[in-house]
Amino acid sequence: MNNPVRVAITGAAGQIGYQLCFRIAAGDMLGPNQPVILQLIEIPPAKDALEGVAMELEDAALPLLHGIVTTTELDEGFKDADVALLVGAKPRGKGMERADLLAENGKIFGPQGKSLNAVASRDVKVLVVGNPANTNALIAQANAPDLPAENFTAMTRLDHNRALAQLANKTGTHHTRIKQMTIWGNHSSTQYPDLHHVNCDGKTATDLVDRDWYENDFIPTVQQRGAAIIKARGASSAASAASSAIDHIRDWVLGTDGDDWVSMAVPADGSYGIEPGVIFSFPCTCEDGQWKIVQGLDINEFSQARLDATDKELREERQAVESLL
Ligand code: NAX
């Protein structure tokens, strides 16, 4: 058996955190031979709820679970963390402007970046789930100058998986037979789900669906799926969000499959004309614990306009939090 891996989760008593704890401790994220220690972080009002989660984890007697830390102190929670899932965030309150939301979350993700910088493993893999995820990841990364910038990512895997599901339903193909899906940009309604490079059971996806469905049904459905879930369920996506976070880290640590790629929001490096300074979702492959942006994909005029729009939104978000970077 390997040595236990330390997985820190903020917002661990919330809906996504509750799902994450059990799936990770069951081996779904790091494999059936990898013991884990869960380091669960909450804010003081949720401390009792967090103790309840820890009690349930104990009661499940999961073989891979080798320890549980519950805390409201960042340095205790992030100590030696190999993986950090930053899920807890401030929800948008009534009448709150986007800039206020960004600023409120900056107060959370700045200190979390500083704490990771001080006490986490130097190889810590950070995934920000809490919204606005891309810009929260940027704030955390900017506050952790001693950690490599590429350790900081944000989640667009749920959007990626939602896009697979929509195309699978439309074409009658099982989603495991669909490869090379891409979500570009921000985890927001400006994200761009791109079908141009998708291989659907050996065929080019854009040959299988008509343009009208792609532009006027597929793209808005994927962009607004989160709102549709809230309307139907009366609560935001939780199990699917946790599942996608697990997919993101599993592929980052264990590698992507063959010639397939995944969508990850990572620090922009100039690829596809996206200048450094934002955390942008790109098609990525992973090997030996490192992600790499897939290069050389053709971007047509239609795609370019959408990349520009989501990039513009991320630059505006960046401007709103400039003082926190
Ligand atoms: P919940 O409100 O159920 O849980 C959030 C938990 O975080 C609460 O227990 C709260 O006490 C805790 N928390 C708040 N501030 C904290 C802090 N500073 N430190 C530690 N813990 C803190 O929300 P949940 O449904 O679990 O969603 C969590 C976040 O994920 C939200 O920001 C949500 O918008 C975001 N999502 C992001 C998605 C993505 O694809 N990137 C999809 C799902 C989800 O909507």
PDB file of C-alpha atoms in Angstrom, residues 7 9 16-31 83 85 127 129 155 157-158 161 238-254:
ATOM      1  CA  VAL A   7      -6.627  15.775   0.643  1.00  0.00           C
ATOM      2  CA  ILE A   9     -11.430  20.165   1.289  1.00  0.00           C
ATOM      3  CA  ILE A  16     -20.641  19.264  -2.721  1.00  0.00           C
ATOM      4  CA  GLY A  17     -18.230  18.641   0.167  1.00  0.00           C
ATOM      5  CA  TYR A  18     -20.489  15.955   1.640  1.00  0.00           C
ATOM      6  CA  GLN A  19     -20.447  14.058  -1.657  1.00  0.00           C
ATOM      7  CA  LEU A  20     -16.713  14.567  -2.167  1.00  0.00           C
ATOM      8  CA  CYS A  21     -15.683  13.166   1.218  1.00  0.00           C
ATOM      9  CA  PHE A  22     -17.308   9.790   0.674  1.00  0.00           C
ATOM     10  CA  ARG A  23     -16.324   9.374  -2.984  1.00  0.00           C
ATOM     11  CA  ILE A  24     -12.682  10.270  -2.243  1.00  0.00           C
ATOM     12  CA  ALA A  25     -12.516   8.020   0.809  1.00  0.00           C
ATOM     13  CA  ALA A  26     -13.974   5.195  -1.304  1.00  0.00           C
ATOM     14  CA  GLY A  27     -11.034   5.482  -3.735  1.00  0.00           C
ATOM     15  CA  ASP A  28     -12.852   7.056  -6.676  1.00  0.00           C
ATOM     16  CA  MET A  29     -10.361   9.906  -7.061  1.00  0.00           C
ATOM     17  CA  LEU A  30      -6.923   8.371  -6.506  1.00  0.00           C
ATOM     18  CA  GLY A  31      -7.591   4.701  -7.086  1.00  0.00           C
ATOM     19  CA  VAL A  83      -4.491  17.927  -3.084  1.00  0.00           C
ATOM     20  CA  LEU A  85     -10.230  21.201  -3.233  1.00  0.00           C
ATOM     21  CA  LEU A 127      -8.729  22.785  -7.773  1.00  0.00           C
ATOM     22  CA  VAL A 129     -14.759  24.789  -7.405  1.00  0.00           C
ATOM     23  CA  MET A 155     -13.213  23.509 -12.554  1.00  0.00           C
ATOM     24  CA  ARG A 157     -15.044  19.616 -15.983  1.00  0.00           C
ATOM     25  CA  LEU A 158     -18.706  19.700 -15.007  1.00  0.00           C
ATOM     26  CA  ASN A 161     -19.296  16.400 -18.815  1.00  0.00           C
ATOM     27  CA  ALA A 238     -23.966  18.814  -6.030  1.00  0.00           C
ATOM     28  CA  ALA A 239     -23.329  15.130  -6.817  1.00  0.00           C
ATOM     29  CA  SER A 240     -22.485  15.920 -10.459  1.00  0.00           C
ATOM     30  CA  ALA A 241     -20.180  18.760  -9.348  1.00  0.00           C
ATOM     31  CA  ALA A 242     -18.392  16.471  -6.879  1.00  0.00           C
ATOM     32  CA  SER A 243     -18.119  13.751  -9.511  1.00  0.00           C
ATOM     33  CA  SER A 244     -16.561  16.193 -11.972  1.00  0.00           C
ATOM     34  CA  ALA A 245     -14.100  17.507  -9.371  1.00  0.00           C
ATOM     35  CA  ILE A 246     -13.042  13.896  -8.807  1.00  0.00           C
ATOM     36  CA  ASP A 247     -12.641  13.410 -12.585  1.00  0.00           C
ATOM     37  CA  HIS A 248     -10.486  16.569 -12.773  1.00  0.00           C
ATOM     38  CA  ILE A 249      -8.052  15.502 -10.046  1.00  0.00           C
ATOM     39  CA  ARG A 250      -8.019  11.820 -11.079  1.00  0.00           C
ATOM     40  CA  ASP A 251      -6.996  12.686 -14.634  1.00  0.00           C
ATOM     41  CA  TRP A 252      -4.464  15.285 -13.463  1.00  0.00           C
ATOM     42  CA  VAL A 253      -2.792  12.778 -11.104  1.00  0.00           C
ATOM     43  CA  LEU A 254      -3.213   9.532 -13.043  1.00  0.00           C
TER      44      LEU A 254
END
